[in-house]
Short mmCIF file of C-alpha atoms in Angstrom, two decimals:
data_model
loop_
_atom_site.label_atom_id
_atom_site.label_comp_id
_atom_site.label_asym_id
_atom_site.label_seq_id
_atom_site.Cartn_x
_atom_site.Cartn_y
_atom_site.Cartn_z
CA UNK A 1 8.40 -27.17 -1.16
CA UNK A 2 7.09 -24.25 -3.18
CA UNK A 3 4.00 -22.39 -2.02
CA UNK A 4 3.94 -19.88 -4.85
CA UNK A 5 0.54 -18.99 -6.32
CA UNK A 6 -0.88 -16.13 -8.34
CA UNK A 7 -4.38 -17.50 -9.02
CA UNK A 8 -7.15 -19.01 -6.92
CA UNK A 9 -6.91 -22.14 -9.02
CA UNK A 10 -3.25 -22.56 -8.01
CA UNK A 11 -3.97 -21.67 -4.41
CA UNK A 12 -6.80 -24.20 -4.11
CA UNK A 13 -4.61 -26.87 -5.72
CA UNK A 14 -1.98 -26.26 -3.04
CA UNK A 15 -4.64 -26.40 -0.31
CA UNK A 16 -6.00 -29.67 -1.68
CA UNK A 17 -2.59 -31.30 -2.18
CA UNK A 18 -1.48 -30.51 1.36
CA UNK A 19 -4.85 -30.64 3.13
CA UNK A 20 -4.18 -27.15 4.46
CA UNK A 21 -6.10 -23.89 4.69
CA UNK A 22 -5.54 -20.75 2.63
CA UNK A 23 -4.02 -19.14 5.73
CA UNK A 24 -1.54 -22.05 6.07
CA UNK A 25 -0.45 -21.71 2.44
CA UNK A 26 -0.11 -17.92 2.76
CA UNK A 27 2.09 -18.41 5.84
CA UNK A 28 4.21 -21.02 4.04
CA UNK A 29 4.60 -18.67 1.09
CA UNK A 30 5.67 -15.83 3.38
CA UNK A 31 8.28 -18.03 5.07
CA UNK A 32 9.71 -18.97 1.67
CA UNK A 33 9.71 -15.44 0.27
CA UNK A 34 11.05 -13.62 3.30
CA UNK A 35 13.38 -16.19 4.84
CA UNK A 36 11.91 -15.28 8.24
CA UNK A 37 10.78 -17.84 10.81
CA UNK A 38 7.12 -18.76 11.19
CA UNK A 39 7.02 -17.38 14.72
CA UNK A 40 8.43 -14.02 13.57
CA UNK A 41 5.85 -13.78 10.80
CA UNK A 42 2.94 -14.73 13.09
CA UNK A 43 4.14 -12.24 15.71
CA UNK A 44 4.31 -9.44 13.13
CA UNK A 45 0.76 -10.16 11.95
CA UNK A 46 -0.47 -10.24 15.55
CA UNK A 47 1.07 -6.79 16.09
CA UNK A 48 -0.72 -5.54 12.97
CA UNK A 49 -3.98 -7.01 14.25
CA UNK A 50 -3.56 -5.23 17.58
CA UNK A 51 -2.97 -1.98 15.69
CA UNK A 52 -6.15 -2.59 13.71
CA UNK A 53 -8.11 -3.05 16.91
CA UNK A 54 -6.61 0.16 18.31
CA UNK A 55 -7.70 1.97 15.15
CA UNK A 56 -11.29 0.76 15.73
CA UNK A 57 -11.28 1.83 19.38
CA UNK A 58 -9.77 5.21 18.57
CA UNK A 59 -12.40 5.84 15.90
CA UNK A 60 -15.29 4.86 18.19
CA UNK A 61 -14.15 7.53 20.64
CA UNK A 62 -13.99 10.36 18.09
CA UNK A 63 -16.52 13.05 18.95
CA UNK A 64 -15.31 15.96 16.85
CA UNK A 65 -15.12 16.71 13.12
CA UNK A 66 -12.09 15.67 11.08
CA UNK A 67 -9.65 18.40 9.92
CA UNK A 68 -11.62 18.72 6.66
CA UNK A 69 -14.94 18.82 8.52
CA UNK A 70 -16.37 16.10 6.28
CA UNK A 71 -16.61 13.34 8.88
CA UNK A 72 -16.32 12.58 12.57
CA UNK A 73 -18.57 11.22 15.30
CA UNK A 74 -20.60 8.79 13.21
CA UNK A 75 -18.88 5.63 14.43
CA UNK A 76 -19.72 6.66 17.96
CA UNK A 77 -23.34 7.29 16.95
CA UNK A 78 -23.52 3.90 15.26
CA UNK A 79 -22.17 2.16 18.36
CA UNK A 80 -24.72 3.84 20.63
CA UNK A 81 -27.50 2.75 18.27
CA UNK A 82 -26.09 -0.79 18.03
CA UNK A 83 -26.17 -1.08 21.82
CA UNK A 84 -29.62 0.52 22.17
CA UNK A 85 -31.58 -2.70 21.84
CA UNK A 86 -33.44 -1.25 18.85
CA UNK A 87 -30.75 -1.92 16.25
CA UNK A 88 -32.02 -3.48 13.04
CA UNK A 89 -30.88 -7.11 12.69
CA UNK A 90 -29.41 -6.95 16.18
CA UNK A 91 -26.43 -5.59 18.02
CA UNK A 92 -23.70 -7.54 16.20
CA UNK A 93 -24.87 -6.20 12.84
CA UNK A 94 -24.87 -2.65 14.19
CA UNK A 95 -21.43 -3.11 15.67
CA UNK A 96 -19.76 -4.35 12.51
CA UNK A 97 -20.99 -1.24 10.71
CA UNK A 98 -19.72 0.99 13.53
CA UNK A 99 -16.31 -0.71 13.50
CA UNK A 100 -15.84 -0.31 9.76
CA UNK A 101 -16.68 3.39 9.94
CA UNK A 102 -14.52 3.86 13.03
CA UNK A 103 -11.26 2.94 11.29
CA UNK A 104 -11.93 5.45 8.50
CA UNK A 105 -12.69 8.16 11.04
CA UNK A 106 -9.36 7.45 12.73
CA UNK A 107 -7.76 7.63 9.30
CA UNK A 108 -9.40 10.95 8.44
CA UNK A 109 -8.12 12.38 11.73
CA UNK A 110 -4.50 11.57 10.68
CA UNK A 111 -4.55 8.70 13.19
CA UNK A 112 -2.72 5.38 12.91
CA UNK A 113 -4.28 2.58 10.89
CA UNK A 114 -3.07 -0.47 8.97
CA UNK A 115 -3.62 -0.28 5.20
CA UNK A 116 -5.67 -3.44 4.39
CA UNK A 117 -5.10 -3.41 1.47
CA UNK A 118 -5.30 0.42 1.34
CA UNK A 119 -6.05 3.17 3.83
CA UNK A 120 -9.35 4.02 2.13
CA UNK A 121 -10.49 0.42 2.66
CA UNK A 122 -8.76 -0.18 5.99
CA UNK A 123 -11.98 -0.59 8.00
CA UNK A 124 -13.48 -3.62 6.30
CA UNK A 125 -11.22 -6.48 7.37
CA UNK A 126 -10.65 -5.30 10.98
CA UNK A 127 -14.39 -4.74 11.50
CA UNK A 128 -15.18 -8.28 10.36
CA UNK A 129 -12.52 -9.95 12.50
CA UNK A 130 -13.31 -7.91 15.59
CA UNK A 131 -16.96 -8.78 15.15
CA UNK A 132 -16.08 -12.49 14.86
CA UNK A 133 -14.08 -12.27 18.07
CA UNK A 134 -17.19 -10.99 19.83
CA UNK A 135 -19.74 -13.28 18.23
CA UNK A 136 -17.67 -16.46 17.80
CA UNK A 137 -15.10 -16.16 20.56
CA UNK A 138 -12.08 -16.07 18.23
CA UNK A 139 -8.76 -15.59 20.04
CA UNK A 140 -6.36 -12.84 18.93
CA UNK A 141 -4.16 -15.56 17.43
CA UNK A 142 -7.07 -16.96 15.41
CA UNK A 143 -8.08 -13.49 14.26
CA UNK A 144 -4.56 -12.61 13.17
CA UNK A 145 -4.30 -15.99 11.43
CA UNK A 146 -7.41 -15.04 9.44
CA UNK A 147 -5.42 -12.04 8.19
CA UNK A 148 -3.29 -14.54 6.29
CA UNK A 149 -6.43 -15.85 4.59
CA UNK A 150 -7.21 -12.25 3.67
CA UNK A 151 -3.62 -11.77 2.52
CA UNK A 152 -3.74 -14.92 0.38
CA UNK A 153 -6.79 -13.64 -1.46
CA UNK A 154 -5.12 -10.23 -1.67
CA UNK A 155 -2.08 -11.80 -3.38
CA UNK A 156 -4.31 -13.06 -6.17
CA UNK A 157 -5.98 -9.69 -6.65
CA UNK A 158 -2.66 -7.81 -6.49
CA UNK A 159 -1.04 -10.16 -9.00
CA UNK A 160 -3.88 -9.97 -11.53
CA UNK A 161 -5.50 -6.56 -10.98
CA UNK A 162 -4.62 -3.79 -8.54
CA UNK A 163 -5.56 -2.06 -5.27
CA UNK A 164 -5.22 1.49 -6.54
CA UNK A 165 -8.34 3.68 -6.62
CA UNK A 166 -6.53 5.90 -9.10
CA UNK A 167 -6.09 2.94 -11.41
CA UNK A 168 -9.09 0.72 -10.73
CA UNK A 169 -11.70 2.76 -8.88
CA UNK A 170 -13.20 1.85 -5.50
CA UNK A 171 -13.88 -1.73 -6.62
CA UNK A 172 -10.09 -2.18 -6.42
CA UNK A 173 -9.97 -0.81 -2.88
CA UNK A 174 -13.13 -1.57 -0.93
CA UNK A 175 -14.06 -4.36 -3.38
CA UNK A 176 -10.71 -6.05 -2.74
CA UNK A 177 -10.96 -5.50 1.02
CA UNK A 178 -14.45 -7.00 1.13
CA UNK A 179 -13.35 -9.96 -0.94
CA UNK A 180 -10.41 -10.57 1.39
CA UNK A 181 -12.62 -10.18 4.47
CA UNK A 182 -15.28 -12.56 3.16
CA UNK A 183 -12.71 -15.31 2.66
CA UNK A 184 -11.19 -14.61 6.08
CA UNK A 185 -14.59 -14.92 7.76
CA UNK A 186 -15.29 -18.26 6.09
CA UNK A 187 -11.96 -19.80 7.10
CA UNK A 188 -12.12 -18.33 10.59
CA UNK A 189 -15.40 -20.13 11.29
CA UNK A 190 -14.16 -23.40 9.84
CA UNK A 191 -15.27 -23.18 6.20
CA UNK A 192 -13.24 -24.90 3.47
CA UNK A 193 -10.77 -23.12 1.18
CA UNK A 194 -13.19 -23.60 -1.74
CA UNK A 195 -15.97 -22.05 0.26
CA UNK A 196 -13.71 -19.12 1.23
CA UNK A 197 -12.85 -18.47 -2.42
CA UNK A 198 -16.53 -18.51 -3.37
CA UNK A 199 -17.18 -15.95 -0.62
CA UNK A 200 -14.35 -13.83 -2.05
CA UNK A 201 -15.91 -14.14 -5.50
CA UNK A 202 -19.38 -13.11 -4.30
CA UNK A 203 -17.99 -10.11 -2.46
CA UNK A 204 -15.89 -8.89 -5.38
CA UNK A 205 -18.54 -9.64 -8.00
CA UNK A 206 -20.98 -7.41 -6.17
CA UNK A 207 -18.64 -4.44 -6.00
CA UNK A 208 -17.70 -4.43 -9.69
CA UNK A 209 -18.01 -1.01 -11.27
CA UNK A 210 -17.80 0.88 -8.00
CA UNK A 211 -16.14 4.19 -8.74
CA UNK A 212 -13.81 6.34 -6.65
CA UNK A 213 -15.37 9.83 -6.54
CA UNK A 214 -14.41 11.18 -3.12
CA UNK A 215 -15.85 14.54 -2.16
CA UNK A 216 -13.11 17.15 -2.14
CA UNK A 217 -10.60 14.38 -2.85
CA UNK A 218 -10.66 13.51 0.86
CA UNK A 219 -10.84 9.88 2.03
CA UNK A 220 -14.12 10.53 3.89
CA UNK A 221 -17.28 10.80 1.78
CA UNK A 222 -18.32 8.18 0.81
CA UNK A 223 -15.36 6.25 2.26
CA UNK A 224 -16.37 6.30 5.95
CA UNK A 225 -19.90 4.98 5.36
CA UNK A 226 -18.67 2.66 2.63
CA UNK A 227 -16.28 0.87 4.98
CA UNK A 228 -19.14 0.25 7.40
CA UNK A 229 -21.39 -0.92 4.57
CA UNK A 230 -18.87 -3.27 3.01
CA UNK A 231 -17.84 -4.79 6.31
CA UNK A 232 -21.48 -5.93 6.49
CA UNK A 233 -21.33 -6.89 2.79
CA UNK A 234 -18.41 -9.24 3.58
CA UNK A 235 -20.64 -11.11 6.02
CA UNK A 236 -23.34 -11.37 3.35
CA UNK A 237 -20.88 -12.94 0.93
CA UNK A 238 -19.53 -15.29 3.61
CA UNK A 239 -23.08 -16.22 4.53
CA UNK A 240 -23.84 -17.20 0.94
CA UNK A 241 -20.72 -19.33 0.62
CA UNK A 242 -21.19 -21.01 4.01
CA UNK A 243 -24.77 -21.85 3.04
CA UNK A 244 -23.37 -23.73 0.05
CA UNK A 245 -24.08 -21.14 -2.64
CA UNK A 246 -21.50 -21.28 -5.41
CA UNK A 247 -20.46 -18.33 -7.56
CA UNK A 248 -20.96 -19.13 -11.25
CA UNK A 249 -18.01 -16.99 -12.34
CA UNK A 250 -14.79 -18.36 -10.83
CA UNK A 251 -12.90 -15.95 -8.58
CA UNK A 252 -9.97 -15.64 -11.00
CA UNK A 253 -12.38 -14.53 -13.73
CA UNK A 254 -14.09 -12.04 -11.41
CA UNK A 255 -10.64 -10.55 -10.71
CA UNK A 256 -9.99 -10.27 -14.46
CA UNK A 257 -13.35 -8.57 -14.87
CA UNK A 258 -12.44 -6.14 -12.11
CA UNK A 259 -9.19 -5.26 -13.86
CA UNK A 260 -10.96 -4.86 -17.21
CA UNK A 261 -13.65 -2.60 -15.72
CA UNK A 262 -10.96 -0.56 -13.96
CA UNK A 263 -9.16 0.01 -17.24
CA UNK A 264 -12.35 1.14 -18.98
CA UNK A 265 -13.42 3.39 -16.12
CA UNK A 266 -12.89 7.06 -17.01
CA UNK A 267 -10.11 8.85 -15.08
CA UNK A 268 -12.66 11.39 -13.81
CA UNK A 269 -14.11 8.58 -11.67
CA UNK A 270 -10.78 7.27 -10.42
CA UNK A 271 -9.77 9.33 -7.39
CA UNK A 272 -9.36 12.62 -9.21
CA UNK A 273 -12.48 14.11 -7.59
CA UNK A 274 -13.62 15.46 -10.99
CA UNK A 275 -16.97 13.66 -11.34
CA UNK A 276 -19.67 11.71 -9.53
CA UNK A 277 -20.28 12.64 -5.90
CA UNK A 278 -17.33 15.02 -5.96
CA UNK A 279 -18.99 17.03 -8.77
CA UNK A 280 -22.46 17.29 -7.23
CA UNK A 281 -23.50 20.80 -6.13
CA UNK A 282 -22.84 19.85 -2.52
CA UNK A 283 -19.64 17.99 -3.35
CA UNK A 284 -18.28 21.00 -5.25
CA UNK A 285 -18.45 23.10 -2.10
CA UNK A 286 -15.54 21.01 -0.83
CA UNK A 287 -13.50 21.10 -4.01
CA UNK A 288 -9.81 20.51 -3.26
CA UNK A 289 -7.23 23.20 -3.82
CA UNK A 290 -4.83 21.62 -6.33
CA UNK A 291 -1.12 22.27 -6.51
CA UNK A 292 -0.33 24.82 -9.19
CA UNK A 293 2.45 24.90 -11.71
CA UNK A 294 4.40 27.22 -9.48
CA UNK A 295 4.02 26.80 -5.78
CA UNK A 296 5.83 28.10 -2.75
CA UNK A 297 6.80 25.85 0.17
CA UNK A 298 3.76 24.66 2.16
CA UNK B 1 3.97 -8.57 -4.53
CA UNK B 2 6.52 -10.62 -2.68
CA UNK B 3 5.17 -10.33 0.86
CA UNK B 4 1.79 -10.65 2.55
CA UNK B 5 2.73 -7.51 4.48
CA UNK B 6 2.50 -5.53 1.25
CA UNK B 7 -1.21 -6.38 1.33
CA UNK B 8 -1.86 -6.37 5.08
CA UNK B 9 0.09 -3.20 5.82
CA UNK B 10 1.83 -0.90 6.10
CA UNK B 11 0.94 0.46 9.50
CA UNK B 12 0.55 4.12 8.70
CA UNK B 13 -0.80 7.51 9.58
CA UNK B 14 -3.84 8.41 7.46
CA UNK B 15 -5.51 9.40 5.35
CA UNK B 16 -4.35 7.68 2.13
CA UNK B 17 -2.13 4.67 1.52
CA UNK B 18 -1.26 5.89 -1.96
CA UNK B 19 -1.18 9.65 -1.31
CA UNK B 20 0.21 9.69 2.24
CA UNK B 21 2.03 6.41 3.07
CA UNK B 22 3.16 5.96 -0.55
CA UNK B 23 4.46 9.52 -0.52
CA UNK B 24 6.45 8.83 2.66
CA UNK B 25 7.98 5.75 1.04
CA UNK B 26 8.90 7.61 -2.15
CA UNK B 27 10.61 10.17 0.09
CA UNK B 28 12.45 7.37 1.92
CA UNK B 29 13.67 5.81 -1.35
CA UNK B 30 14.79 9.21 -2.63
CA UNK B 31 16.64 9.94 0.60
CA UNK B 32 18.43 6.58 0.47
CA UNK B 33 19.38 7.10 -3.18
CA UNK B 34 20.77 10.55 -2.40
CA UNK B 35 22.58 9.03 0.58
CA UNK B 36 21.79 11.85 3.00
CA UNK B 37 19.09 14.28 4.09
CA UNK B 38 18.70 16.67 1.15
CA UNK B 39 19.15 20.39 1.58
CA UNK B 40 16.97 21.25 -1.41
CA UNK B 41 14.07 19.40 -3.00
CA UNK B 42 12.19 20.57 -6.09
CA UNK B 43 9.12 18.36 -6.31
CA UNK B 44 6.74 18.06 -9.25
CA UNK B 45 3.35 16.45 -8.56
CA UNK B 46 1.64 14.69 -11.44
CA UNK B 47 -2.00 13.66 -11.99
CA UNK B 48 -3.98 12.76 -8.90
CA UNK B 49 -1.03 13.75 -6.70
CA UNK B 50 -1.37 17.32 -8.00
CA UNK B 51 -5.18 17.32 -8.01
CA UNK B 52 -5.92 15.85 -4.58
CA UNK B 53 -2.55 15.64 -2.87
CA UNK B 54 -3.06 18.59 -0.60
CA UNK B 55 -6.01 17.13 1.31
CA UNK B 56 -4.18 13.82 1.64
CA UNK B 57 -0.99 15.34 2.97
CA UNK B 58 1.04 14.13 -0.02
CA UNK B 59 3.39 17.09 0.42
CA UNK B 60 3.80 16.31 4.13
CA UNK B 61 4.39 12.62 3.40
CA UNK B 62 7.09 13.29 0.80
CA UNK B 63 8.89 15.64 3.17
CA UNK B 64 8.57 13.15 6.07
CA UNK B 65 10.21 10.47 3.92
CA UNK B 66 13.01 12.83 2.90
CA UNK B 67 13.59 13.40 6.63
CA UNK B 68 13.82 9.62 7.12
CA UNK B 69 10.56 9.10 9.00
CA UNK B 70 8.46 6.00 8.58
CA UNK B 71 4.83 5.70 7.37
CA UNK B 72 3.43 5.44 10.91
CA UNK B 73 5.32 8.42 12.36
CA UNK B 74 2.87 10.74 14.10
CA UNK B 75 5.01 13.79 13.27
CA UNK B 76 4.11 13.51 9.55
CA UNK B 77 1.51 16.28 9.75
CA UNK B 78 4.21 18.64 11.09
CA UNK B 79 6.80 17.64 8.47
CA UNK B 80 6.98 21.00 6.61
CA UNK B 81 7.87 22.89 9.79
CA UNK B 82 10.39 20.21 10.80
CA UNK B 83 11.98 20.40 7.34
CA UNK B 84 12.79 24.07 7.83
CA UNK B 85 14.41 23.27 11.18
CA UNK B 86 16.41 20.47 9.53
CA UNK B 87 17.69 22.82 6.81
CA UNK B 88 15.66 21.25 4.02
CA UNK B 89 14.14 23.67 1.53
CA UNK B 90 11.23 22.25 -0.48
CA UNK B 91 9.36 23.66 -3.46
CA UNK B 92 6.24 21.99 -4.91
CA UNK B 93 4.63 22.51 -8.29
CA UNK B 94 2.20 20.67 -10.55
CA UNK B 95 3.72 18.88 -13.57
CA UNK B 96 2.39 16.87 -16.49
CA UNK B 97 4.58 13.80 -17.02
CA UNK B 98 2.39 12.47 -19.86
CA UNK B 99 -0.37 9.90 -20.21
CA UNK B 100 1.76 6.81 -19.80
CA UNK B 101 2.87 7.73 -16.32
CA UNK B 102 0.87 6.42 -13.34
CA UNK B 103 -1.62 9.03 -12.06
CA UNK B 104 0.02 9.10 -8.63
CA UNK B 105 3.49 10.16 -9.65
CA UNK B 106 6.14 12.57 -8.55
CA UNK B 107 9.27 14.04 -10.09
CA UNK B 108 12.00 14.95 -7.63
CA UNK B 109 15.23 16.88 -7.98
CA UNK B 110 17.25 16.62 -4.81
CA UNK B 111 20.48 18.30 -3.81
CA UNK B 112 22.67 17.27 -0.88
CA UNK B 113 24.95 19.31 1.35
CA UNK B 114 28.05 18.75 -0.82
CA UNK B 115 26.28 19.68 -4.05
CA UNK B 116 25.71 16.10 -5.17
CA UNK B 117 22.20 15.51 -6.48
CA UNK B 118 19.77 13.05 -8.00
CA UNK B 119 16.69 13.30 -10.18
CA UNK B 120 13.96 10.70 -10.15
CA UNK B 121 10.40 9.89 -11.16
CA UNK B 122 8.44 7.63 -8.81
CA UNK B 123 4.87 6.35 -8.60
CA UNK B 124 2.62 5.26 -5.78
CA UNK B 125 0.92 2.19 -7.21
CA UNK B 126 -1.60 1.38 -4.47
CA UNK B 127 -1.75 0.18 -0.88
CA UNK B 128 1.44 2.06 0.03
CA UNK B 129 3.50 0.22 -2.58
CA UNK B 130 5.75 2.42 -4.69
CA UNK B 131 8.27 2.25 -7.49
CA UNK B 132 11.00 4.48 -8.82
CA UNK B 133 10.70 4.30 -12.60
CA UNK B 134 13.43 6.73 -13.59
CA UNK B 135 16.67 7.68 -11.86
CA UNK B 136 19.07 10.28 -13.24
CA UNK B 137 17.55 9.75 -16.67
CA UNK B 138 17.89 5.96 -16.62
CA UNK B 139 14.84 3.71 -16.86
CA UNK B 140 14.74 1.46 -13.84
CA UNK B 141 12.45 -0.23 -11.34
CA UNK B 142 13.14 0.10 -7.66
CA UNK B 143 10.43 -0.73 -5.13
CA UNK B 144 11.99 -1.03 -1.67
CA UNK B 145 10.27 -4.40 -1.24
CA UNK B 146 13.73 -6.02 -1.11
CA UNK B 147 17.16 -4.77 -0.11
CA UNK B 148 18.43 -2.85 -3.09
CA UNK B 149 21.78 -1.75 -4.40
CA UNK B 150 22.07 1.10 -6.90
CA UNK B 151 25.39 1.46 -8.71
CA UNK B 152 26.22 4.29 -11.10
CA UNK B 153 29.06 3.15 -13.32
CA UNK B 154 30.64 3.23 -16.77
CA UNK B 155 29.37 0.77 -19.38
CA UNK B 156 32.43 -1.51 -19.62
CA UNK B 157 32.88 -5.22 -20.44
CA UNK B 158 32.98 -7.34 -17.32
CA UNK B 159 31.56 -4.77 -14.93
CA UNK B 160 28.47 -6.81 -14.10
CA UNK B 161 30.58 -9.96 -13.74
CA UNK B 162 32.68 -8.20 -11.10
CA UNK B 163 29.60 -6.87 -9.35
CA UNK B 164 27.86 -10.23 -9.19
CA UNK B 165 31.11 -11.95 -8.16
CA UNK B 166 31.28 -9.71 -5.08
CA UNK B 167 27.70 -10.66 -4.17
CA UNK B 168 28.49 -14.33 -4.76
CA UNK B 169 31.55 -13.99 -2.52
CA UNK B 170 29.40 -12.88 0.41
CA UNK B 171 26.65 -15.41 -0.44
CA UNK B 172 23.97 -12.82 -1.17
CA UNK B 173 21.32 -13.98 -3.61
CA UNK B 174 20.24 -11.68 -6.45
CA UNK B 175 16.48 -11.44 -6.93
CA UNK B 176 16.51 -9.01 -9.86
CA UNK B 177 19.17 -7.09 -11.76
CA UNK B 178 18.56 -4.28 -14.20
CA UNK B 179 21.10 -2.24 -16.13
CA UNK B 180 20.39 0.80 -18.28
CA UNK B 181 22.96 2.89 -20.10
CA UNK B 182 22.92 6.27 -21.77
CA UNK B 183 24.64 4.79 -24.83
CA UNK B 184 27.40 2.30 -25.59
CA UNK B 185 30.46 2.84 -23.42
CA UNK B 186 28.82 5.73 -21.57
CA UNK B 187 27.39 6.08 -18.08
CA UNK B 188 25.10 3.36 -16.82
CA UNK B 189 22.97 2.51 -13.81
CA UNK B 190 22.59 -0.96 -12.36
CA UNK B 191 19.92 -1.70 -9.77
CA UNK B 192 20.15 -5.02 -7.94
CA UNK B 193 17.47 -6.34 -5.60
CA UNK B 194 18.85 -8.90 -3.16
CA UNK B 195 17.45 -11.28 -0.57
CA UNK B 196 19.72 -9.87 2.16
CA UNK B 197 21.32 -6.51 2.82
CA UNK B 198 24.84 -6.21 1.35
CA UNK B 199 27.44 -6.10 4.15
CA UNK B 200 29.90 -3.22 4.63
CA UNK B 201 32.71 -5.37 3.20
CA UNK B 202 30.79 -5.90 -0.05
CA UNK B 203 29.90 -2.21 -0.32
CA UNK B 204 33.57 -1.28 0.09
CA UNK B 205 34.43 -3.68 -2.73
CA UNK B 206 31.77 -2.16 -5.01
CA UNK B 207 33.21 1.29 -4.39
CA UNK B 208 36.73 0.08 -5.26
CA UNK B 209 35.75 -1.33 -8.64
CA UNK B 210 37.49 0.61 -11.41
CA UNK B 211 34.41 1.81 -13.27
CA UNK B 212 32.14 2.50 -10.30
CA UNK B 213 31.01 6.12 -9.99
CA UNK B 214 28.69 5.91 -7.03
CA UNK B 215 27.08 3.26 -4.82
CA UNK B 216 23.91 3.57 -2.78
CA UNK B 217 22.24 1.00 -0.57
CA UNK B 218 18.48 1.18 -0.15
CA UNK B 219 17.18 -0.87 2.78
CA UNK B 220 13.94 -2.78 2.37
CA UNK B 221 10.85 -1.21 3.92
CA UNK B 222 9.92 -2.52 7.34
#
């Protein structure tokens, strides 16, 4: 039994041949690669999920600025608004935005998070799964199982493109996270593997070209708001796929396009804080102090 | 990527998987390759590490790894002060390693208590995943995703046969094996990634082999 895959085409073939979900195949692959037992692997993922939830809760409680002063307190504001009864599109929509931002606020405060797939995109997947627990009654076990769906999609992106903002821009970070989250949502609510992959394709397709131009080089602006935004975006993509919409460009080709765009993207827009938002008059006020060619101990 | 936990994970202290957690892991690999807590570290930061590393705590992460702390250790932000207490002297500077090197890269020269040292170039390739691309002048690839054995030795006929025979004897499977040498018959470095950690018995046998200079075991990241 070999559960190896590096493309969505291979993954879907495995799902079809075994009548199993993407999460099941990702778990089988992990058992084969690591030599660990299924229960050990599931327990580890559950621990990671609990850490993710802690990172949301911690962020929602933040009421002071981050060490850089660029963020802090917005997740809390978003939660208050979500619960106010006036929230646009309802409380659940407001909450998913708050949760996505919360993780990045925890991150900016040097708190503990789980990189999913990176720290700068760590809010997207947890926000979606936590929201599904509240709106669809998912158990912790079901939510952590959905992380394997996310991981399966992540394998394909990692094998054929990358997750590095410095190499691929924000499309590689938040784009990947949103793609993973969209697939996880679809499987978690009972959608088919094909449907999950279409959701992943819609999410990634609509983040192509997104640059990494963080103000001051800090993982805060636009990263905090972007994690809230793209948590919601993952639900949009899942919604399309669950409704039966099919992405014209197959997921594997969208991933190739992401890699190609990342390669062509100028380095000034790939995490170096030299252009874009980082180089606006306001952004320049927070310009990072680089290391110099001779530097004393910090 | 061999594990789903390279994508979902690592659990870490913020703010950046590449600039903070990746830095910790590069420090951990460097520490394992040196075989002890260094007493001196001269660290060159390249590209984005030099440009934006300060705000991301890249310096703190590298030091934390050299001290043997993991990516989710809440002491990371205090690492520079702890280094002084631990007798580790660190100097940072910006370096240009050229266009073909990953933008998140670091050059490290480490010295241990007995004067032994290593030099390496490592990159943080995204999501907290890292790789050592150069070790003591040898091209290599060492990621910490699997248990890894690094053997400095002389380039002699049969050396690799002996090395792999020891692993076969203790039923440890080789995932990858890479040898680089300075030139024919000269010093060489072999890096072996295995599916299980080599036992003490095997390590003792590696050390006894006639042409072995040095052996280091790098545990897989947890």
